[in-house]
Amino acid sequence: MTRDGFEALAQAYGGDMARWPQDHWDEAALFAAQQPDLAAGVLAAAARLDEALDAWAPLAVSHGLREAVVAAAPAPRVRRGLTAWIWRAGAGAGLAAACAAGLMVGVMLSEAVTPVSADETVSASLANYDDLTGLVNGEGA
């Protein structure tokens, strides 16, 4: 294990090596045995940070302050007029259903109108080829 790896584990998991992942215990113990002064300093710094974090507690909010914040919150808007009636009557769901039905009918009709096979596509595109040839050659329509 390198010095950077040991420091990264201490920063991530704290100054107590028992909280480190088990697959790093042997490597960390070997590193601590090889460089005891460096390991002790890194673990002590991580332990101080652990103590500071454990000592932190969120501030308590008084009941009066909480009630004042809730009372100052804006009231919900009341919808009036046609838009409120439409949404209360469920027209939004009806509009969504109508859009879905229109999409479904469009997909179904597109298969009935367009040629399905390649042969039909070619014959549909060449059906009026003779008429166009006559126009190009100067013959009347």
CSV table of N, CA and C in Angstrom, one decimal, residues 68-78:
chain,number,residue,atom,x,y,z
A,68,ALA,N,-44.3,30.3,13.0
A,68,ALA,CA,-44.2,31.6,12.2
A,68,ALA,C,-43.8,31.4,10.8
A,69,VAL,N,-43.0,30.4,10.5
A,69,VAL,CA,-42.6,30.1,9.1
A,69,VAL,C,-43.8,29.6,8.4
A,70,VAL,N,-44.5,28.6,9.0
A,70,VAL,CA,-45.6,28.0,8.3
A,70,VAL,C,-46.7,29.1,8.1
A,71,ALA,N,-46.9,30.0,9.0
A,71,ALA,CA,-47.9,31.0,8.9
A,71,ALA,C,-47.6,32.0,7.8
A,72,ALA,N,-46.3,32.2,7.6
A,72,ALA,CA,-45.8,33.2,6.5
A,72,ALA,C,-45.8,32.6,5.1
A,73,ALA,N,-46.0,31.3,5.0
A,73,ALA,CA,-46.0,30.6,3.7
A,73,ALA,C,-47.2,31.1,2.9
A,74,PRO,N,-47.0,31.3,1.6
A,74,PRO,CA,-48.2,31.7,0.8
A,74,PRO,C,-49.3,30.6,0.7
A,75,ALA,N,-50.5,31.1,0.7
A,75,ALA,CA,-51.6,30.2,0.5
A,75,ALA,C,-51.7,29.6,-0.9
A,76,PRO,N,-52.2,28.5,-1.1
A,76,PRO,CA,-52.3,27.9,-2.4
A,76,PRO,C,-53.3,28.8,-3.3
A,77,ARG,N,-53.0,28.9,-4.5
A,77,ARG,CA,-53.9,29.7,-5.4
A,77,ARG,C,-55.2,28.9,-5.7
A,78,VAL,N,-56.3,29.6,-5.7
A,78,VAL,CA,-57.5,28.9,-6.1
A,78,VAL,C,-57.8,29.2,-7.5
